Coordinates of C-alpha atoms in Angstrom, one line a residue:
Chain A
M1 CA -7.5 -33.0 105.2
L2 CA -8.5 -36.3 103.4
G3 CA -4.8 -37.2 103.4
L4 CA -4.7 -35.0 100.3
S5 CA -1.2 -33.6 101.1
T6 CA 0.4 -36.9 100.5
P7 CA 1.0 -38.3 97.0
S8 CA -0.9 -41.6 97.6
G9 CA -3.9 -39.7 99.2
F10 CA -4.0 -37.4 96.3
V11 CA -4.0 -40.2 93.7
R12 CA -6.9 -41.9 95.6
F13 CA -8.8 -38.6 95.7
A14 CA -8.1 -37.8 92.0
K15 CA -9.2 -41.2 90.8
A16 CA -12.5 -40.8 92.6
V17 CA -13.2 -37.2 91.5
S18 CA -11.8 -37.1 88.0
P19 CA -14.6 -38.9 86.2
W20 CA -17.2 -36.5 87.6
L21 CA -15.0 -33.5 86.6
W22 CA -14.8 -34.8 83.0
V23 CA -18.5 -35.3 82.9
A24 CA -19.2 -31.8 84.4
S25 CA -16.8 -30.1 82.1
A26 CA -18.3 -31.8 79.0
L27 CA -21.8 -30.9 80.0
L28 CA -21.0 -27.3 80.9
I29 CA -18.9 -26.7 77.8
G30 CA -21.4 -28.4 75.6
G31 CA -24.3 -26.4 77.1
G32 CA -22.1 -23.3 77.0
L33 CA -21.3 -23.7 73.3
Y34 CA -25.0 -24.2 72.5
F35 CA -25.8 -20.9 74.2
A36 CA -22.7 -19.1 72.9
L37 CA -23.1 -20.0 69.3
L38 CA -26.8 -20.6 68.8
V39 CA -29.0 -19.0 71.5
S40 CA -27.2 -15.8 72.6
P41 CA -27.8 -12.7 70.5
A42 CA -25.3 -10.5 68.6
D43 CA -24.0 -7.4 70.5
Y44 CA -25.6 -4.0 69.7
Q45 CA -22.1 -2.6 68.9
Q46 CA -19.8 -5.6 68.2
G47 CA -22.3 -7.8 66.3
Q48 CA -21.3 -11.5 66.1
T49 CA -17.7 -11.0 67.2
V50 CA -19.0 -10.9 70.8
R51 CA -19.1 -14.7 70.5
I52 CA -15.3 -14.7 70.8
M53 CA -15.8 -13.4 74.4
Y54 CA -17.2 -16.8 75.4
I55 CA -13.8 -18.5 74.9
H56 CA -11.6 -15.4 75.4
V57 CA -12.7 -14.7 79.0
P58 CA -12.5 -18.3 80.3
S59 CA -9.0 -18.6 78.7
A60 CA -7.9 -15.4 80.5
W61 CA -9.4 -16.7 83.7
L62 CA -7.6 -20.0 83.5
G63 CA -4.3 -18.3 82.5
M64 CA -4.4 -16.3 85.7
M65 CA -5.8 -19.2 87.9
G66 CA -3.2 -21.6 86.5
Y67 CA -0.5 -19.1 87.6
S68 CA -2.1 -18.6 91.0
V69 CA -2.2 -22.3 91.7
M70 CA 1.4 -22.5 90.6
A71 CA 2.5 -19.6 92.8
L72 CA 0.6 -20.8 95.9
S73 CA 1.8 -24.4 95.5
S74 CA 5.3 -23.0 95.1
A75 CA 5.0 -21.2 98.3
A76 CA 3.8 -24.3 100.1
A77 CA 6.7 -26.2 98.6
L78 CA 9.2 -23.6 99.8
I79 CA 7.8 -23.2 103.3
W80 CA 6.5 -26.6 104.3
K81 CA 8.7 -28.7 101.9
N82 CA 5.5 -30.5 100.9
P83 CA 6.5 -33.0 98.1
L84 CA 3.2 -32.8 96.4
A85 CA 3.1 -29.0 96.2
D86 CA 6.1 -28.9 93.9
L87 CA 4.4 -31.5 91.6
V88 CA 1.2 -29.5 91.5
A89 CA 3.0 -26.3 90.6
K90 CA 5.0 -28.2 87.9
A91 CA 1.8 -29.7 86.5
S92 CA -0.1 -26.4 86.4
A93 CA 2.5 -24.5 84.4
P94 CA 2.0 -25.9 80.9
V95 CA -1.8 -25.9 81.3
G96 CA -1.9 -22.3 82.4
A97 CA 0.6 -21.3 79.7
C98 CA -1.6 -22.9 77.0
F99 CA -4.7 -20.9 78.2
T100 CA -2.7 -17.7 78.4
F101 CA -1.6 -18.2 74.9
L102 CA -5.3 -18.9 73.9
C103 CA -6.4 -15.7 75.6
L104 CA -3.8 -13.7 73.7
A105 CA -4.6 -15.4 70.4
T106 CA -8.4 -15.2 70.7
G107 CA -8.0 -11.6 71.9
S108 CA -6.0 -10.8 68.8
L109 CA -8.7 -12.4 66.5
W110 CA -11.2 -10.2 68.3
G111 CA -9.2 -7.0 68.3
K112 CA -8.5 -7.0 64.6
P113 CA -12.1 -6.6 63.5
M114 CA -13.3 -4.4 66.4
W115 CA -10.4 -2.2 67.5
G116 CA -8.7 -2.3 64.1
T117 CA -5.4 -3.9 65.3
W118 CA -4.1 -7.4 66.1
W119 CA -2.0 -6.1 69.0
A120 CA -1.5 -3.0 71.1
W121 CA 1.1 -2.3 73.7
D122 CA -1.4 -1.2 76.3
A123 CA -1.1 -2.2 80.0
R124 CA -3.6 -5.1 79.9
L125 CA -2.2 -6.8 76.8
T126 CA 1.4 -6.3 77.8
S127 CA 0.9 -7.6 81.4
M128 CA -0.8 -10.7 79.9
L129 CA 2.1 -11.2 77.6
I130 CA 4.4 -11.0 80.6
L131 CA 2.4 -13.7 82.2
L132 CA 3.1 -16.0 79.3
F133 CA 6.8 -15.2 79.5
L134 CA 6.7 -16.0 83.3
Y135 CA 5.3 -19.4 82.5
F136 CA 8.0 -20.0 79.9
G137 CA 10.7 -18.8 82.4
Y138 CA 9.3 -21.2 85.1
I139 CA 9.3 -24.2 82.7
A140 CA 12.7 -23.4 81.4
L141 CA 14.2 -22.9 84.9
Q142 CA 12.8 -26.2 86.1
N143 CA 14.7 -28.0 83.4
A144 CA 17.9 -25.9 83.6
F145 CA 19.4 -27.9 86.6
D146 CA 20.6 -31.4 86.6
D147 CA 19.3 -31.8 90.1
P148 CA 15.5 -31.7 89.9
G149 CA 15.3 -30.5 93.5
R150 CA 17.4 -27.4 92.8
G151 CA 15.5 -26.7 89.6
A152 CA 12.2 -26.9 91.4
R153 CA 13.5 -24.5 94.1
A154 CA 14.7 -21.9 91.6
A155 CA 11.4 -22.1 89.6
A156 CA 9.3 -21.8 92.8
I157 CA 11.0 -18.6 93.7
L158 CA 10.4 -17.2 90.2
A159 CA 6.7 -18.3 90.3
L160 CA 6.3 -16.5 93.6
A161 CA 8.1 -13.3 92.5
G162 CA 6.0 -13.3 89.3
F163 CA 2.8 -13.5 91.2
V164 CA 2.8 -9.7 91.6
N165 CA 1.9 -9.6 87.9
V166 CA -1.5 -11.3 88.5
P167 CA -3.2 -8.3 90.3
V168 CA -1.5 -6.0 87.9
I169 CA -3.2 -7.8 85.0
K170 CA -6.6 -7.7 86.8
F171 CA -6.4 -4.0 87.7
S172 CA -4.4 -2.7 84.7
V173 CA -7.6 -1.6 83.0
D174 CA -8.6 0.5 86.0
W175 CA -5.2 1.9 86.9
W176 CA -4.1 3.1 83.5
K177 CA -5.8 4.3 80.3
T178 CA -5.8 1.2 78.1
L179 CA -7.2 0.2 74.7
H180 CA -8.8 -2.8 76.5
Q181 CA -12.1 -2.0 78.1
P182 CA -12.6 -2.5 81.9
A183 CA -14.0 -5.7 83.4
S184 CA -17.5 -6.7 82.4
L185 CA -17.9 -9.8 84.6
M186 CA -16.1 -9.0 87.9
K187 CA -17.5 -5.6 88.3
M188 CA -18.4 -4.0 91.7
S189 CA -21.9 -3.0 90.5
G190 CA -22.6 -6.4 89.0
P191 CA -21.9 -7.8 85.5
A192 CA -22.3 -5.3 82.6
L193 CA -23.6 -8.1 80.4
H194 CA -27.2 -8.8 79.4
P195 CA -28.4 -12.1 81.0
S196 CA -28.6 -13.7 77.5
M197 CA -24.9 -13.2 77.2
L198 CA -24.0 -13.8 80.9
T199 CA -25.5 -17.4 80.7
P200 CA -23.1 -18.8 78.0
L201 CA -20.1 -16.9 79.6
L202 CA -20.7 -18.4 83.1
L203 CA -21.3 -21.9 81.7
M204 CA -18.1 -21.7 79.7
V205 CA -16.1 -20.3 82.7
A206 CA -17.4 -23.1 84.9
G207 CA -16.8 -25.8 82.2
F208 CA -13.2 -24.5 81.5
T209 CA -12.5 -24.5 85.2
C210 CA -13.6 -28.2 85.5
F211 CA -11.5 -29.0 82.5
Y212 CA -8.4 -27.3 84.0
V213 CA -8.8 -29.2 87.4
A214 CA -9.3 -32.5 85.6
V215 CA -6.3 -32.0 83.4
L216 CA -4.3 -30.8 86.4
M217 CA -5.1 -34.1 88.2
V218 CA -4.0 -36.2 85.3
R219 CA -0.7 -34.2 85.2
V220 CA -0.1 -34.4 88.9
R221 CA -0.6 -38.2 88.9
S222 CA 1.8 -38.3 86.0
E223 CA 4.4 -36.2 87.9
I224 CA 4.0 -38.5 90.9
L225 CA 4.7 -41.5 88.7
A226 CA 7.7 -39.7 87.2
A227 CA 9.1 -39.1 90.7
K228 CA 8.6 -42.8 91.6
I229 CA 10.3 -43.9 88.5
R230 CA 13.3 -41.6 89.3
A231 CA 13.5 -43.0 92.8
L232 CA 13.4 -46.6 91.6
R233 CA 16.0 -46.0 88.9
L234 CA 18.3 -44.4 91.5
S235 CA 17.9 -47.3 93.9
E236 CA 18.7 -49.7 91.0
I237 CA 21.9 -47.8 90.3
H238 CA 22.8 -47.9 94.0
S239 CA 22.2 -51.6 94.4
V240 CA 24.3 -52.3 91.3
Q241 CA 27.1 -50.1 92.8
A242 CA 26.7 -51.8 96.2
A243 CA 27.0 -55.2 94.5
G244 CA 30.1 -54.0 92.6
V245 CA 31.7 -52.8 95.9
A246 CA 30.9 -56.1 97.6
D247 CA 32.4 -58.0 94.7
G248 CA 35.5 -55.8 94.9
V249 CA 35.9 -56.5 98.7
A250 CA 35.4 -60.2 98.2
G251 CA 37.9 -60.4 95.4
Chain B
M1 CA 11.1 -20.2 115.9
T2 CA 11.0 -23.4 113.9
R3 CA 12.6 -23.5 110.5
K4 CA 9.1 -23.8 108.9
Q5 CA 8.0 -20.6 110.7
R6 CA 11.2 -18.8 109.6
R7 CA 10.6 -19.8 106.0
L8 CA 7.0 -18.7 106.2
Y9 CA 7.9 -15.3 107.5
F10 CA 10.7 -15.0 104.9
V11 CA 8.3 -15.7 102.0
V12 CA 5.5 -13.4 103.4
L13 CA 8.0 -10.6 104.0
G14 CA 9.6 -11.1 100.6
M15 CA 6.2 -11.0 98.9
L16 CA 5.3 -7.8 100.8
A17 CA 8.6 -6.1 99.9
L18 CA 8.2 -7.2 96.2
G19 CA 4.6 -5.9 96.1
A20 CA 5.6 -2.6 97.6
A21 CA 8.5 -2.2 95.2
T22 CA 6.3 -3.0 92.3
A23 CA 3.7 -0.5 93.5
L24 CA 6.3 2.2 93.8
V25 CA 7.8 1.5 90.3
L26 CA 4.3 1.4 88.7
T27 CA 3.3 4.7 90.4
A28 CA 6.5 6.3 89.3
M29 CA 6.0 5.2 85.7
K30 CA 2.3 6.1 85.7
D31 CA 2.6 8.5 82.9
T32 CA 4.5 6.2 80.6
L33 CA 2.2 3.3 81.2
V34 CA -0.9 4.9 79.8
Y35 CA -1.7 3.9 76.3
F36 CA -3.0 7.3 75.3
Y37 CA -3.5 10.9 76.4
T38 CA -6.8 12.7 76.5
P39 CA -7.3 16.1 74.8
S40 CA -7.3 17.7 78.3
D41 CA -3.9 16.1 79.0
L42 CA -2.6 18.0 75.9
K43 CA -3.8 21.3 77.4
T44 CA -2.0 20.7 80.8
R45 CA 1.3 19.3 79.5
H46 CA 3.5 20.6 76.8
V47 CA 3.8 18.3 73.8
A48 CA 6.4 19.0 71.3
E49 CA 5.2 19.5 67.8
G50 CA 6.0 16.5 65.6
R51 CA 6.3 14.1 68.4
R52 CA 4.4 10.8 67.9
L53 CA 1.7 10.2 70.5
R54 CA -1.7 8.6 71.0
I55 CA -4.8 10.6 71.8
G56 CA -8.0 8.9 73.1
G57 CA -11.5 10.0 73.7
L58 CA -14.9 9.9 72.1
V59 CA -15.7 10.8 68.5
E60 CA -17.8 13.9 68.9
Q61 CA -21.4 13.6 67.6
G62 CA -21.8 15.2 64.2
S63 CA -18.1 15.9 63.7
V64 CA -17.2 13.2 61.1
V65 CA -16.7 14.7 57.7
R66 CA -15.3 12.8 54.7
Q67 CA -13.3 14.9 52.2
G68 CA -12.1 12.7 49.3
D69 CA -10.0 10.0 50.9
E70 CA -9.5 12.0 54.1
V71 CA -11.7 11.8 57.1
H72 CA -12.0 14.7 59.6
F73 CA -13.4 14.2 63.1
V74 CA -13.1 15.7 66.6
V75 CA -12.0 13.7 69.6
T76 CA -13.4 14.9 72.9
D77 CA -13.1 13.9 76.5
L78 CA -16.1 16.1 77.3
Q79 CA -13.8 18.8 78.7
A80 CA -11.4 19.5 75.8
T81 CA -11.5 18.7 72.1
L82 CA -9.0 18.0 69.4
P83 CA -9.6 18.0 65.6
V84 CA -8.1 15.0 63.8
V85 CA -7.4 14.3 60.2
Y86 CA -6.9 10.7 59.0
R87 CA -6.3 9.0 55.7
G88 CA -6.9 5.2 55.7
V89 CA -9.1 2.4 56.7
L90 CA -11.3 2.9 59.8
P91 CA -12.1 0.0 62.1
D92 CA -15.7 -1.4 62.0
L93 CA -16.5 0.0 65.4
F94 CA -15.5 3.6 64.5
R95 CA -18.6 5.7 64.8
E96 CA -19.8 9.0 66.3
G97 CA -20.2 8.9 70.1
Q98 CA -17.9 5.9 70.3
G99 CA -14.5 5.6 71.9
V100 CA -11.4 6.0 69.7
V101 CA -7.6 6.0 70.2
T102 CA -5.6 7.6 67.4
E103 CA -1.9 7.7 66.9
G104 CA -0.1 10.5 65.0
K105 CA 1.5 13.9 65.4
L106 CA 0.3 17.5 66.1
D107 CA 0.8 19.9 63.3
G108 CA 1.4 23.6 63.7
Q109 CA -2.3 24.5 63.5
G110 CA -3.3 22.4 66.5
T111 CA -4.7 19.6 64.3
F112 CA -3.8 16.0 65.0
R113 CA -2.5 14.2 61.9
A114 CA -3.4 10.6 62.6
S115 CA -1.6 7.7 61.0
E116 CA -3.7 5.0 62.8
V117 CA -7.2 5.0 64.2
L118 CA -8.3 2.3 66.7
A119 CA -11.8 1.9 68.1
K120 CA -12.2 1.5 71.8
H121 CA -15.4 0.1 73.3
D122 CA -16.9 0.0 76.8
E123 CA -17.5 -3.0 79.0
N124 CA -21.3 -3.2 78.3
Y125 CA -22.7 -6.0 76.2
M126 CA -26.3 -6.3 75.3
P127 CA -28.5 -7.2 72.3
K128 CA -29.6 -4.5 69.9
E129 CA -33.2 -4.6 71.0
V130 CA -32.3 -4.0 74.6
A131 CA -30.1 -1.1 73.7
D132 CA -32.8 0.4 71.6
A133 CA -35.4 -0.1 74.4
I134 CA -33.1 1.6 76.9
K135 CA -32.5 4.5 74.5
K136 CA -36.2 4.9 73.9
S137 CA -36.9 5.0 77.6
G138 CA -34.4 7.8 78.1
Q139 CA -32.3 5.9 80.6
W140 CA -29.2 5.6 78.3
Q141 CA -25.9 6.5 79.9
E142 CA -23.7 8.0 77.2
E143 CA -20.2 6.6 77.3
G144 CA -17.8 8.7 79.3
K145 CA -20.5 10.6 81.1
K146 CA -20.1 9.3 84.6
P147 CA -23.3 9.6 86.7
Chain C
M1 CA -29.1 -16.9 52.5
D2 CA -30.4 -19.8 54.4
A3 CA -30.1 -20.2 58.1
L4 CA -27.1 -22.5 58.0
T5 CA -25.1 -20.3 55.6
A6 CA -25.9 -17.3 57.8
F7 CA -24.7 -19.2 60.9
F8 CA -21.4 -20.1 59.3
D9 CA -21.0 -16.6 57.9
M10 CA -21.3 -15.1 61.4
G11 CA -22.3 -11.7 60.1
G12 CA -19.2 -11.5 57.9
Y13 CA -16.8 -12.2 60.8
A14 CA -16.4 -15.9 60.1
R15 CA -12.7 -15.6 59.4
F16 CA -12.2 -14.2 63.0
I17 CA -14.7 -16.2 65.0
W18 CA -14.2 -19.7 63.6
P19 CA -10.3 -19.7 63.8
A20 CA -10.7 -18.5 67.5
Y21 CA -13.0 -21.5 68.3
G22 CA -10.9 -23.9 66.3
L23 CA -7.7 -22.8 68.0
V24 CA -9.1 -23.3 71.5
T25 CA -10.5 -26.7 70.5
L26 CA -7.2 -27.8 69.1
V27 CA -5.1 -26.6 72.1
A28 CA -7.5 -28.0 74.6
L29 CA -7.6 -31.4 72.9
G30 CA -3.8 -31.3 72.5
L31 CA -3.5 -30.8 76.3
L32 CA -5.9 -33.6 77.0
V33 CA -4.2 -36.1 74.7
T34 CA -0.6 -35.3 75.7
S35 CA -1.4 -35.3 79.4
G36 CA -3.2 -38.7 79.1
R37 CA -0.5 -40.3 77.0
A38 CA 2.2 -39.2 79.4
L39 CA 0.3 -40.7 82.3
R40 CA -0.2 -44.1 80.5
S41 CA 3.4 -44.3 79.4
R42 CA 4.7 -43.6 82.9
E43 CA 2.3 -46.2 84.4
R44 CA 3.7 -48.8 82.0
E45 CA 7.3 -47.8 82.8
L46 CA 6.7 -48.0 86.5
A47 CA 5.1 -51.4 86.2
Q48 CA 8.1 -52.7 84.3
L49 CA 10.5 -51.3 86.9
Q50 CA 8.6 -52.8 89.8
E51 CA 8.6 -56.2 88.0
R52 CA 12.3 -56.0 87.7
N53 CA 12.8 -54.9 91.3
P54 CA 10.4 -57.0 93.4
G55 CA 9.9 -55.6 96.8
R56 CA 10.7 -52.0 95.8
R57 CA 7.8 -49.7 95.1
G58 CA 9.7 -46.5 94.3
R59 CA 8.4 -44.7 97.4
I60 CA 8.7 -41.0 97.4
Y61 CA 9.2 -39.3 100.7
E62 CA 5.8 -40.2 102.3

């Protein structure tokens, strides 16, 4: 598939696609902000605070998508030992963690004026916090081993095990009575948003997604380079040692 | 079976087992994972007097009465009701007919003494004019009343 | 209140809405800058290593 599964194929693809992704994300987010802040109306119940939704929902989406990318890449790395898959998972973790944090922070800034509290231990908020901790655990585990291969393996298993949390987050508002309201956008009967509010939300979700993919590509390229650097440094050490052994034999 | 296939089956089976285990645990903990009980829940299960708990439902229309610095209102789930007394700041979204979650204790008279009142809203977003137009046309679905 | 003041006031919710937007901007830009910088610095490091070891390209398992 386009030679995408090899590091060099990926770099070629990323270099070709990235500029377009940056342009798309700038246009979509720019347009989204214009609609979100200037065009879209206040909500009949929540007034102006509804504008927090246009950054809160895309952040939540990326938090969960970042984890899904991480978990699926980890599975590919464990099963097929694809060298690129490990690097994709590793590159996705900090990005997803940042957006999960943003989801929690913007949600808190929205919850205080509307619900009357910064935080509630309901199923949705708690499962989202667990997602953030899973990201932290993944990143920590990866750096906990001297051998990067073993660290990646342990982290990949954690990423896969933690994947069960993603559907729990999604359906928490339907399974249990929560303070958080049910889904507005991904609803069986269609979005429960007026079109004037749906427009900025969809623009922002699309723009954030392009941003995520573009940043992911930069980070994967960066991880590929780090692996090459590691390989070169190792071969330098080996050749020095080999030279030392040769000297010893000769002397 | 190749090593790759073995690893694939291992991962798939592992995920299935983990998913099943999670589902079992979550089902078993269903009652503790809810954020609040409804007034109907209170009727069917015995709740010790003085135990802290959260009650959720709608603020009954016309039930909000302010007496000094106290506010009295009735929480309903359209089947059962519970009178609540609260002293403190109410969230901006607190209003009659709206969702509410309140934390506190039951007193001996069957009144809920709340120490915290949170507003709960539904998933519908629309501009005020649209809401007014729908209300005018008589198509409005009250919160909680499932068609 | 003129239109601009009204816009920044956000119906009295300015102290919740603007920090939310500010935080997202800050973190997103932070991600962008740190990711880009890491890539540049690794590109430089690899170029130096390859100069020092002609013939070796640091191939990883392809």
